[in-house]
Amino acid sequence: MDVFEAMQRRKSVRSYRGDLADPDDLQKILHFGMQAPIAMGRYEDMHITVVSDLAVLEAFEKHQSDLQGREAHPFFGAPQVIVVSIKPSEPEPLNMEYANGGFVLENMSLAATALGLGSCVIYGVFRRAESKPELFDLLDLPEGYQVLGGLALGKTDERFELRDEAHRMGTTFLD
Ligand SMILES: Cc1cc2nc3c(=O)[nH]c(=O)nc-3n(C[C@H](O)[C@H](O)[C@H](O)COP(=O)(O)O)c2cc1C
């Protein structure tokens, strides 16, 4: 599958069989995530955590459920979540630091699609976890890093049809 086809087939998958990506496929996905462009080439300011420990995912899920007052499944039953963290150079991350994580996540989701695996970019649950910061201790991040978002990953029964629709974004041509 070439990159054009992967972009057309990629979609947010929100139903998973429950079994993990094969280890070789996971390695490929991580490899392509690390091929992403990173501002000023500061790859050392990025950190990736592969969470396959369901107890960790459940702790984040439980917090969101408590906040919402109803059972929530923000990872949609994915058996694995690849969490992308950044080491901001200032207390508030800079725009390029937010962007860095997005590029890593997009590369990984395209790679997952090409391998026939389901994936979904997940930010909401991590933002909600900011009201219970000790949750982030479960991720055992190196000093100074903070979570940007994650990619739910796993085998799925969903099909990856070619999607032709162009999402409409306002576009201006200045000629
Ligand atoms: C920065 C970002 C954060 C997102 N966070 C979530 C999330 O927390 N939960 C979720 O279900 N989808 C999340 N998504 C997925 C979007 O809802 C999805 O990409 C969009 O609706 C387009 O659908 P598609 O991915 O199937 O093309 C996120 C996407 C991005 C880019």
JSON list of C-alpha atoms and ligand atoms in Angstrom, two decimals:
[
{"chain": "A", "resi": 1, "resn": "MET", "atom": "CA", "xyz": [0.00, 0.00, 0.00]},
{"chain": "A", "resi": 2, "resn": "ASP", "atom": "CA", "xyz": [1.52, 3.34, -0.99]},
{"chain": "A", "resi": 3, "resn": "VAL", "atom": "CA", "xyz": [1.23, 6.46, 1.13]},
{"chain": "A", "resi": 4, "resn": "PHE", "atom": "CA", "xyz": [-1.65, 7.87, -0.95]},
{"chain": "A", "resi": 5, "resn": "GLU", "atom": "CA", "xyz": [-3.69, 4.73, -0.44]},
{"chain": "A", "resi": 6, "resn": "ALA", "atom": "CA", "xyz": [-2.87, 4.59, 3.27]},
{"chain": "A", "resi": 7, "resn": "MET", "atom": "CA", "xyz": [-4.08, 8.18, 3.65]},
{"chain": "A", "resi": 8, "resn": "GLN", "atom": "CA", "xyz": [-7.32, 7.31, 1.86]},
{"chain": "A", "resi": 9, "resn": "ARG", "atom": "CA", "xyz": [-7.94, 4.17, 3.90]},
{"chain": "A", "resi": 10, "resn": "ARG", "atom": "CA", "xyz": [-6.93, 5.53, 7.33]},
{"chain": "A", "resi": 11, "resn": "LYS", "atom": "CA", "xyz": [-9.82, 6.12, 9.68]},
{"chain": "A", "resi": 12, "resn": "SER", "atom": "CA", "xyz": [-10.43, 6.28, 13.40]},
{"chain": "A", "resi": 13, "resn": "VAL", "atom": "CA", "xyz": [-11.23, 2.76, 14.55]},
{"chain": "A", "resi": 14, "resn": "ARG", "atom": "CA", "xyz": [-13.37, 2.56, 17.65]},
{"chain": "A", "resi": 15, "resn": "SER", "atom": "CA", "xyz": [-13.95, -1.18, 17.87]},
{"chain": "A", "resi": 16, "resn": "TYR", "atom": "CA", "xyz": [-11.22, -3.69, 18.57]},
{"chain": "A", "resi": 17, "resn": "ARG", "atom": "CA", "xyz": [-11.10, -7.46, 18.75]},
{"chain": "A", "resi": 18, "resn": "GLY", "atom": "CA", "xyz": [-8.98, -7.30, 21.90]},
{"chain": "A", "resi": 19, "resn": "ASP", "atom": "CA", "xyz": [-5.85, -8.98, 20.61]},
{"chain": "A", "resi": 20, "resn": "LEU", "atom": "CA", "xyz": [-2.56, -7.16, 20.34]},
{"chain": "A", "resi": 21, "resn": "ALA", "atom": "CA", "xyz": [-0.77, -6.12, 17.17]},
{"chain": "A", "resi": 22, "resn": "ASP", "atom": "CA", "xyz": [1.88, -8.69, 16.28]},
{"chain": "A", "resi": 23, "resn": "PRO", "atom": "CA", "xyz": [5.26, -7.67, 17.75]},
{"chain": "A", "resi": 24, "resn": "ASP", "atom": "CA", "xyz": [6.83, -7.21, 14.29]},
{"chain": "A", "resi": 25, "resn": "ASP", "atom": "CA", "xyz": [4.00, -4.90, 13.26]},
{"chain": "A", "resi": 26, "resn": "LEU", "atom": "CA", "xyz": [4.32, -2.92, 16.48]},
{"chain": "A", "resi": 27, "resn": "GLN", "atom": "CA", "xyz": [8.03, -2.47, 15.80]},
{"chain": "A", "resi": 28, "resn": "LYS", "atom": "CA", "xyz": [7.28, -1.23, 12.28]},
{"chain": "A", "resi": 29, "resn": "ILE", "atom": "CA", "xyz": [4.71, 1.24, 13.60]},
{"chain": "A", "resi": 30, "resn": "LEU", "atom": "CA", "xyz": [7.17, 2.59, 16.16]},
{"chain": "A", "resi": 31, "resn": "HIS", "atom": "CA", "xyz": [9.87, 2.79, 13.50]},
{"chain": "A", "resi": 32, "resn": "PHE", "atom": "CA", "xyz": [7.69, 4.87, 11.19]},
{"chain": "A", "resi": 33, "resn": "GLY", "atom": "CA", "xyz": [6.54, 7.05, 14.09]},
{"chain": "A", "resi": 34, "resn": "MET", "atom": "CA", "xyz": [10.18, 7.86, 14.71]},
{"chain": "A", "resi": 35, "resn": "GLN", "atom": "CA", "xyz": [10.64, 8.80, 11.04]},
{"chain": "A", "resi": 36, "resn": "ALA", "atom": "CA", "xyz": [8.40, 11.82, 11.63]},
{"chain": "A", "resi": 37, "resn": "PRO", "atom": "CA", "xyz": [9.73, 15.33, 11.20]},
{"chain": "A", "resi": 38, "resn": "ILE", "atom": "CA", "xyz": [10.57, 16.95, 14.54]},
{"chain": "A", "resi": 39, "resn": "ALA", "atom": "CA", "xyz": [11.28, 20.65, 14.92]},
{"chain": "A", "resi": 40, "resn": "MET", "atom": "CA", "xyz": [15.00, 21.36, 14.92]},
{"chain": "A", "resi": 41, "resn": "GLY", "atom": "CA", "xyz": [15.62, 17.62, 14.89]},
{"chain": "A", "resi": 42, "resn": "ARG", "atom": "CA", "xyz": [15.19, 17.42, 18.68]},
{"chain": "A", "resi": 43, "resn": "TYR", "atom": "CA", "xyz": [14.20, 13.74, 18.71]},
{"chain": "A", "resi": 44, "resn": "GLU", "atom": "CA", "xyz": [15.56, 13.48, 22.23]},
{"chain": "A", "resi": 45, "resn": "ASP", "atom": "CA", "xyz": [12.67, 15.68, 23.42]},
{"chain": "A", "resi": 46, "resn": "MET", "atom": "CA", "xyz": [10.13, 13.06, 22.36]},
{"chain": "A", "resi": 47, "resn": "HIS", "atom": "CA", "xyz": [9.23, 9.94, 24.30]},
{"chain": "A", "resi": 48, "resn": "ILE", "atom": "CA", "xyz": [7.06, 7.00, 23.36]},
{"chain": "A", "resi": 49, "resn": "THR", "atom": "CA", "xyz": [5.40, 4.67, 25.86]},
{"chain": "A", "resi": 50, "resn": "VAL", "atom": "CA", "xyz": [3.77, 1.49, 24.64]},
{"chain": "A", "resi": 51, "resn": "VAL", "atom": "CA", "xyz": [1.06, 0.68, 27.16]},
{"chain": "A", "resi": 52, "resn": "SER", "atom": "CA", "xyz": [-0.16, -2.92, 26.96]},
{"chain": "A", "resi": 53, "resn": "ASP", "atom": "CA", "xyz": [-0.88, -3.10, 30.71]},
{"chain": "A", "resi": 54, "resn": "LEU", "atom": "CA", "xyz": [-4.66, -3.01, 30.81]},
{"chain": "A", "resi": 55, "resn": "ALA", "atom": "CA", "xyz": [-4.62, -1.93, 34.47]},
{"chain": "A", "resi": 56, "resn": "VAL", "atom": "CA", "xyz": [-2.97, 1.34, 33.41]},
{"chain": "A", "resi": 57, "resn": "LEU", "atom": "CA", "xyz": [-5.52, 1.95, 30.67]},
{"chain": "A", "resi": 58, "resn": "GLU", "atom": "CA", "xyz": [-8.34, 1.09, 33.07]},
{"chain": "A", "resi": 59, "resn": "ALA", "atom": "CA", "xyz": [-7.09, 3.65, 35.61]},
{"chain": "A", "resi": 60, "resn": "PHE", "atom": "CA", "xyz": [-7.41, 6.42, 32.99]},
{"chain": "A", "resi": 61, "resn": "GLU", "atom": "CA", "xyz": [-10.79, 5.05, 31.92]},
{"chain": "A", "resi": 62, "resn": "LYS", "atom": "CA", "xyz": [-12.04, 4.94, 35.49]},
{"chain": "A", "resi": 63, "resn": "HIS", "atom": "CA", "xyz": [-11.10, 8.58, 36.05]},
{"chain": "A", "resi": 64, "resn": "GLN", "atom": "CA", "xyz": [-12.99, 9.64, 32.95]},
{"chain": "A", "resi": 65, "resn": "SER", "atom": "CA", "xyz": [-15.98, 7.54, 34.05]},
{"chain": "A", "resi": 66, "resn": "ASP", "atom": "CA", "xyz": [-15.90, 9.20, 37.49]},
{"chain": "A", "resi": 67, "resn": "LEU", "atom": "CA", "xyz": [-15.76, 12.67, 35.92]},
{"chain": "A", "resi": 68, "resn": "GLN", "atom": "CA", "xyz": [-18.61, 11.93, 33.56]},
{"chain": "A", "resi": 69, "resn": "GLY", "atom": "CA", "xyz": [-20.73, 10.02, 36.08]},
{"chain": "A", "resi": 70, "resn": "ARG", "atom": "CA", "xyz": [-21.19, 7.13, 33.65]},
{"chain": "A", "resi": 71, "resn": "GLU", "atom": "CA", "xyz": [-19.11, 4.29, 32.31]},
{"chain": "A", "resi": 72, "resn": "ALA", "atom": "CA", "xyz": [-16.69, 5.58, 29.70]},
{"chain": "A", "resi": 73, "resn": "HIS", "atom": "CA", "xyz": [-14.41, 3.64, 27.37]},
{"chain": "A", "resi": 74, "resn": "PRO", "atom": "CA", "xyz": [-12.16, 6.30, 25.86]},
{"chain": "A", "resi": 75, "resn": "PHE", "atom": "CA", "xyz": [-9.80, 3.65, 24.43]},
{"chain": "A", "resi": 76, "resn": "PHE", "atom": "CA", "xyz": [-12.70, 1.70, 22.89]},
{"chain": "A", "resi": 77, "resn": "GLY", "atom": "CA", "xyz": [-11.36, -1.63, 24.13]},
{"chain": "A", "resi": 78, "resn": "ALA", "atom": "CA", "xyz": [-8.03, -1.29, 22.31]},
{"chain": "A", "resi": 79, "resn": "PRO", "atom": "CA", "xyz": [-5.55, -3.68, 23.91]},
{"chain": "A", "resi": 80, "resn": "GLN", "atom": "CA", "xyz": [-2.65, -1.28, 23.47]},
{"chain": "A", "resi": 81, "resn": "VAL", "atom": "CA", "xyz": [-2.12, 2.47, 23.43]},
{"chain": "A", "resi": 82, "resn": "ILE", "atom": "CA", "xyz": [1.04, 4.16, 22.18]},
{"chain": "A", "resi": 83, "resn": "VAL", "atom": "CA", "xyz": [1.43, 7.30, 24.26]},
{"chain": "A", "resi": 84, "resn": "VAL", "atom": "CA", "xyz": [3.47, 10.17, 22.82]},
{"chain": "A", "resi": 85, "resn": "SER", "atom": "CA", "xyz": [5.07, 12.59, 25.25]},
{"chain": "A", "resi": 86, "resn": "ILE", "atom": "CA", "xyz": [7.08, 15.73, 24.76]},
{"chain": "A", "resi": 87, "resn": "LYS", "atom": "CA", "xyz": [9.65, 17.52, 26.84]},
{"chain": "A", "resi": 88, "resn": "PRO", "atom": "CA", "xyz": [8.60, 21.16, 26.52]},
{"chain": "A", "resi": 89, "resn": "SER", "atom": "CA", "xyz": [11.33, 23.77, 26.50]},
{"chain": "A", "resi": 90, "resn": "GLU", "atom": "CA", "xyz": [9.06, 26.19, 28.40]},
{"chain": "A", "resi": 91, "resn": "PRO", "atom": "CA", "xyz": [6.39, 25.55, 31.05]},
{"chain": "A", "resi": 92, "resn": "GLU", "atom": "CA", "xyz": [3.70, 25.66, 28.35]},
{"chain": "A", "resi": 93, "resn": "PRO", "atom": "CA", "xyz": [4.55, 23.64, 25.24]},
{"chain": "A", "resi": 94, "resn": "LEU", "atom": "CA", "xyz": [5.30, 25.67, 22.12]},
{"chain": "A", "resi": 95, "resn": "ASN", "atom": "CA", "xyz": [3.24, 25.28, 18.97]},
{"chain": "A", "resi": 96, "resn": "MET", "atom": "CA", "xyz": [6.01, 23.28, 17.29]},
{"chain": "A", "resi": 97, "resn": "GLU", "atom": "CA", "xyz": [6.19, 20.93, 20.25]},
{"chain": "A", "resi": 98, "resn": "TYR", "atom": "CA", "xyz": [2.48, 20.17, 19.98]},
{"chain": "A", "resi": 99, "resn": "ALA", "atom": "CA", "xyz": [2.97, 19.67, 16.26]},
{"chain": "A", "resi": 100, "resn": "ASN", "atom": "CA", "xyz": [5.84, 17.22, 16.80]},
{"chain": "A", "resi": 101, "resn": "GLY", "atom": "CA", "xyz": [3.58, 14.77, 18.58]},
{"chain": "A", "resi": 102, "resn": "GLY", "atom": "CA", "xyz": [0.94, 15.08, 15.89]},
{"chain": "A", "resi": 103, "resn": "PHE", "atom": "CA", "xyz": [3.40, 14.12, 13.18]},
{"chain": "A", "resi": 104, "resn": "VAL", "atom": "CA", "xyz": [4.55, 11.07, 15.13]},
{"chain": "A", "resi": 105, "resn": "LEU", "atom": "CA", "xyz": [0.95, 9.98, 15.71]},
{"chain": "A", "resi": 106, "resn": "GLU", "atom": "CA", "xyz": [-0.03, 10.47, 12.07]},
{"chain": "A", "resi": 107, "resn": "ASN", "atom": "CA", "xyz": [2.95, 8.48, 10.80]},
{"chain": "A", "resi": 108, "resn": "MET", "atom": "CA", "xyz": [2.04, 5.67, 13.19]},
{"chain": "A", "resi": 109, "resn": "SER", "atom": "CA", "xyz": [-1.63, 5.67, 12.24]},
{"chain": "A", "resi": 110, "resn": "LEU", "atom": "CA", "xyz": [-0.77, 5.50, 8.53]},
{"chain": "A", "resi": 111, "resn": "ALA", "atom": "CA", "xyz": [1.64, 2.64, 9.21]},
{"chain": "A", "resi": 112, "resn": "ALA", "atom": "CA", "xyz": [-1.05, 0.84, 11.25]},
{"chain": "A", "resi": 113, "resn": "THR", "atom": "CA", "xyz": [-3.51, 1.27, 8.37]},
{"chain": "A", "resi": 114, "resn": "ALA", "atom": "CA", "xyz": [-1.02, -0.12, 5.86]},
{"chain": "A", "resi": 115, "resn": "LEU", "atom": "CA", "xyz": [-0.61, -3.15, 8.12]},
{"chain": "A", "resi": 116, "resn": "GLY", "atom": "CA", "xyz": [-4.39, -3.63, 8.38]},
{"chain": "A", "resi": 117, "resn": "LEU", "atom": "CA", "xyz": [-4.49, -2.66, 12.05]},
{"chain": "A", "resi": 118, "resn": "GLY", "atom": "CA", "xyz": [-7.05, -0.41, 13.70]},
{"chain": "A", "resi": 119, "resn": "SER", "atom": "CA", "xyz": [-5.90, 2.81, 15.28]},
{"chain": "A", "resi": 120, "resn": "CYS", "atom": "CA", "xyz": [-7.39, 5.99, 16.69]},
{"chain": "A", "resi": 121, "resn": "VAL", "atom": "CA", "xyz": [-5.73, 9.17, 17.90]},
{"chain": "A", "resi": 122, "resn": "ILE", "atom": "CA", "xyz": [-6.82, 9.72, 21.52]},
{"chain": "A", "resi": 123, "resn": "TYR", "atom": "CA", "xyz": [-6.30, 13.01, 23.34]},
{"chain": "A", "resi": 124, "resn": "GLY", "atom": "CA", "xyz": [-9.44, 13.60, 25.40]},
{"chain": "A", "resi": 125, "resn": "VAL", "atom": "CA", "xyz": [-8.80, 11.06, 28.15]},
{"chain": "A", "resi": 126, "resn": "PHE", "atom": "CA", "xyz": [-5.31, 12.46, 28.75]},
{"chain": "A", "resi": 127, "resn": "ARG", "atom": "CA", "xyz": [-6.60, 16.02, 28.99]},
{"chain": "A", "resi": 128, "resn": "ARG", "atom": "CA", "xyz": [-9.18, 14.90, 31.53]},
{"chain": "A", "resi": 129, "resn": "ALA", "atom": "CA", "xyz": [-6.45, 13.14, 33.50]},
{"chain": "A", "resi": 130, "resn": "GLU", "atom": "CA", "xyz": [-4.87, 16.52, 34.20]},
{"chain": "A", "resi": 131, "resn": "SER", "atom": "CA", "xyz": [-7.33, 16.82, 37.10]},
{"chain": "A", "resi": 132, "resn": "LYS", "atom": "CA", "xyz": [-5.68, 13.73, 38.64]},
{"chain": "A", "resi": 133, "resn": "PRO", "atom": "CA", "xyz": [-1.97, 14.15, 37.85]},
{"chain": "A", "resi": 134, "resn": "GLU", "atom": "CA", "xyz": [-0.90, 11.05, 39.77]},
{"chain": "A", "resi": 135, "resn": "LEU", "atom": "CA", "xyz": [-2.40, 9.01, 36.93]},
{"chain": "A", "resi": 136, "resn": "PHE", "atom": "CA", "xyz": [0.55, 10.07, 34.79]},
{"chain": "A", "resi": 137, "resn": "ASP", "atom": "CA", "xyz": [2.92, 8.44, 37.31]},
{"chain": "A", "resi": 138, "resn": "LEU", "atom": "CA", "xyz": [1.58, 5.11, 36.01]},
{"chain": "A", "resi": 139, "resn": "LEU", "atom": "CA", "xyz": [3.31, 5.85, 32.70]},
{"chain": "A", "resi": 140, "resn": "ASP", "atom": "CA", "xyz": [6.75, 6.03, 34.32]},
{"chain": "A", "resi": 141, "resn": "LEU", "atom": "CA", "xyz": [7.81, 8.92, 32.06]},
{"chain": "A", "resi": 142, "resn": "PRO", "atom": "CA", "xyz": [11.35, 10.23, 32.18]},
{"chain": "A", "resi": 143, "resn": "GLU", "atom": "CA", "xyz": [11.77, 13.49, 34.13]},
{"chain": "A", "resi": 144, "resn": "GLY", "atom": "CA", "xyz": [10.41, 16.59, 32.42]},
{"chain": "A", "resi": 145, "resn": "TYR", "atom": "CA", "xyz": [8.15, 14.90, 29.87]},
{"chain": "A", "resi": 146, "resn": "GLN", "atom": "CA", "xyz": [4.43, 15.39, 29.56]},
{"chain": "A", "resi": 147, "resn": "VAL", "atom": "CA", "xyz": [1.82, 13.44, 27.67]},
{"chain": "A", "resi": 148, "resn": "LEU", "atom": "CA", "xyz": [0.51, 14.92, 24.47]},
{"chain": "A", "resi": 149, "resn": "GLY", "atom": "CA", "xyz": [-1.77, 12.15, 23.25]},
{"chain": "A", "resi": 150, "resn": "GLY", "atom": "CA", "xyz": [-1.96, 8.54, 22.30]},
{"chain": "A", "resi": 151, "resn": "LEU", "atom": "CA", "xyz": [-2.76, 6.12, 19.53]},
{"chain": "A", "resi": 152, "resn": "ALA", "atom": "CA", "xyz": [-5.13, 3.28, 20.35]},
{"chain": "A", "resi": 153, "resn": "LEU", "atom": "CA", "xyz": [-3.94, 0.25, 18.42]},
{"chain": "A", "resi": 154, "resn": "GLY", "atom": "CA", "xyz": [-5.15, -3.26, 17.82]},
{"chain": "A", "resi": 155, "resn": "LYS", "atom": "CA", "xyz": [-6.65, -5.84, 15.53]},
{"chain": "A", "resi": 156, "resn": "THR", "atom": "CA", "xyz": [-10.11, -5.03, 14.30]},
{"chain": "A", "resi": 157, "resn": "ASP", "atom": "CA", "xyz": [-12.87, -6.56, 12.23]},
{"chain": "A", "resi": 158, "resn": "GLU", "atom": "CA", "xyz": [-13.51, -3.21, 10.59]},
{"chain": "A", "resi": 159, "resn": "ARG", "atom": "CA", "xyz": [-12.73, -2.82, 6.92]},
{"chain": "A", "resi": 160, "resn": "PHE", "atom": "CA", "xyz": [-10.58, -0.06, 5.54]},
{"chain": "A", "resi": 161, "resn": "GLU", "atom": "CA", "xyz": [-12.49, 1.14, 2.50]},
{"chain": "A", "resi": 162, "resn": "LEU", "atom": "CA", "xyz": [-10.98, 3.69, 0.17]},
{"chain": "A", "resi": 163, "resn": "ARG", "atom": "CA", "xyz": [-12.42, 7.03, 1.25]},
{"chain": "A", "resi": 164, "resn": "ASP", "atom": "CA", "xyz": [-12.67, 9.61, -1.46]},
{"chain": "A", "resi": 165, "resn": "GLU", "atom": "CA", "xyz": [-14.43, 12.36, 0.41]},
{"chain": "A", "resi": 166, "resn": "ALA", "atom": "CA", "xyz": [-12.37, 15.45, 1.01]},
{"chain": "A", "resi": 167, "resn": "HIS", "atom": "CA", "xyz": [-13.14, 16.99, 4.38]},
{"chain": "A", "resi": 168, "resn": "ARG", "atom": "CA", "xyz": [-13.91, 20.58, 3.68]},
{"chain": "A", "resi": 169, "resn": "MET", "atom": "CA", "xyz": [-11.44, 23.07, 5.06]},
{"chain": "A", "resi": 170, "resn": "GLY", "atom": "CA", "xyz": [-11.68, 26.71, 4.15]},
{"chain": "A", "resi": 171, "resn": "THR", "atom": "CA", "xyz": [-9.03, 27.32, 1.52]},
{"chain": "A", "resi": 172, "resn": "THR", "atom": "CA", "xyz": [-7.72, 30.60, 0.19]},
{"chain": "A", "resi": 173, "resn": "PHE", "atom": "CA", "xyz": [-5.45, 30.90, -2.81]},
{"chain": "A", "resi": 174, "resn": "LEU", "atom": "CA", "xyz": [-3.42, 34.09, -2.91]},
{"chain": "A", "resi": 175, "resn": "ASP", "atom": "CA", "xyz": [-2.13, 34.34, -6.47]},
{"chain": "B", "resi": 1, "resn": "LIG", "atom": "C1", "xyz": [-5.55, 15.88, 17.98]},
{"chain": "B", "resi": 1, "resn": "LIG", "atom": "C2", "xyz": [-6.62, 14.82, 17.86]},
{"chain": "B", "resi": 1, "resn": "LIG", "atom": "C3", "xyz": [-7.23, 14.37, 19.00]},
{"chain": "B", "resi": 1, "resn": "LIG", "atom": "C4", "xyz": [-8.22, 13.37, 18.91]},
{"chain": "B", "resi": 1, "resn": "LIG", "atom": "N1", "xyz": [-8.75, 12.88, 20.06]},
{"chain": "B", "resi": 1, "resn": "LIG", "atom": "C5", "xyz": [-9.70, 11.92, 19.98]},
{"chain": "B", "resi": 1, "resn": "LIG", "atom": "C6", "xyz": [-10.24, 11.36, 21.18]},
{"chain": "B", "resi": 1, "resn": "LIG", "atom": "O1", "xyz": [-9.88, 11.72, 22.29]},
{"chain": "B", "resi": 1, "resn": "LIG", "atom": "N2", "xyz": [-11.18, 10.38, 21.04]},
{"chain": "B", "resi": 1, "resn": "LIG", "atom": "C7", "xyz": [-11.60, 9.94, 19.81]},
{"chain": "B", "resi": 1, "resn": "LIG", "atom": "O2", "xyz": [-12.46, 9.07, 19.75]},
{"chain": "B", "resi": 1, "resn": "LIG", "atom": "N3", "xyz": [-11.09, 10.45, 18.66]},
{"chain": "B", "resi": 1, "resn": "LIG", "atom": "C8", "xyz": [-10.15, 11.42, 18.73]},
{"chain": "B", "resi": 1, "resn": "LIG", "atom": "N4", "xyz": [-9.59, 11.92, 17.57]},
{"chain": "B", "resi": 1, "resn": "LIG", "atom": "C9", "xyz": [-10.04, 11.38, 16.26]},
{"chain": "B", "resi": 1, "resn": "LIG", "atom": "C10", "xyz": [-10.91, 12.38, 15.48]},
{"chain": "B", "resi": 1, "resn": "LIG", "atom": "O3", "xyz": [-12.18, 12.48, 16.07]},
{"chain": "B", "resi": 1, "resn": "LIG", "atom": "C11", "xyz": [-11.02, 11.89, 14.01]},
{"chain": "B", "resi": 1, "resn": "LIG", "atom": "O4", "xyz": [-9.73, 11.85, 13.45]},
{"chain": "B", "resi": 1, "resn": "LIG", "atom": "C12", "xyz": [-11.89, 12.78, 13.13]},
{"chain": "B", "resi": 1, "resn": "LIG", "atom": "O5", "xyz": [-13.23, 12.78, 13.60]},
{"chain": "B", "resi": 1, "resn": "LIG", "atom": "C13", "xyz": [-11.88, 12.34, 11.65]},
{"chain": "B", "resi": 1, "resn": "LIG", "atom": "O6", "xyz": [-12.28, 10.99, 11.53]},
{"chain": "B", "resi": 1, "resn": "LIG", "atom": "P1", "xyz": [-11.30, 9.91, 10.87]},
{"chain": "B", "resi": 1, "resn": "LIG", "atom": "O7", "xyz": [-10.05, 9.83, 11.73]},
{"chain": "B", "resi": 1, "resn": "LIG", "atom": "O8", "xyz": [-12.07, 8.63, 10.87]},
{"chain": "B", "resi": 1, "resn": "LIG", "atom": "O9", "xyz": [-10.96, 10.38, 9.49]},
{"chain": "B", "resi": 1, "resn": "LIG", "atom": "C14", "xyz": [-8.61, 12.88, 17.65]},
{"chain": "B", "resi": 1, "resn": "LIG", "atom": "C15", "xyz": [-7.96, 13.36, 16.49]},
{"chain": "B", "resi": 1, "resn": "LIG", "atom": "C16", "xyz": [-6.97, 14.30, 16.60]},
{"chain": "B", "resi": 1, "resn": "LIG", "atom": "C17", "xyz": [-6.26, 14.76, 15.35]}
]
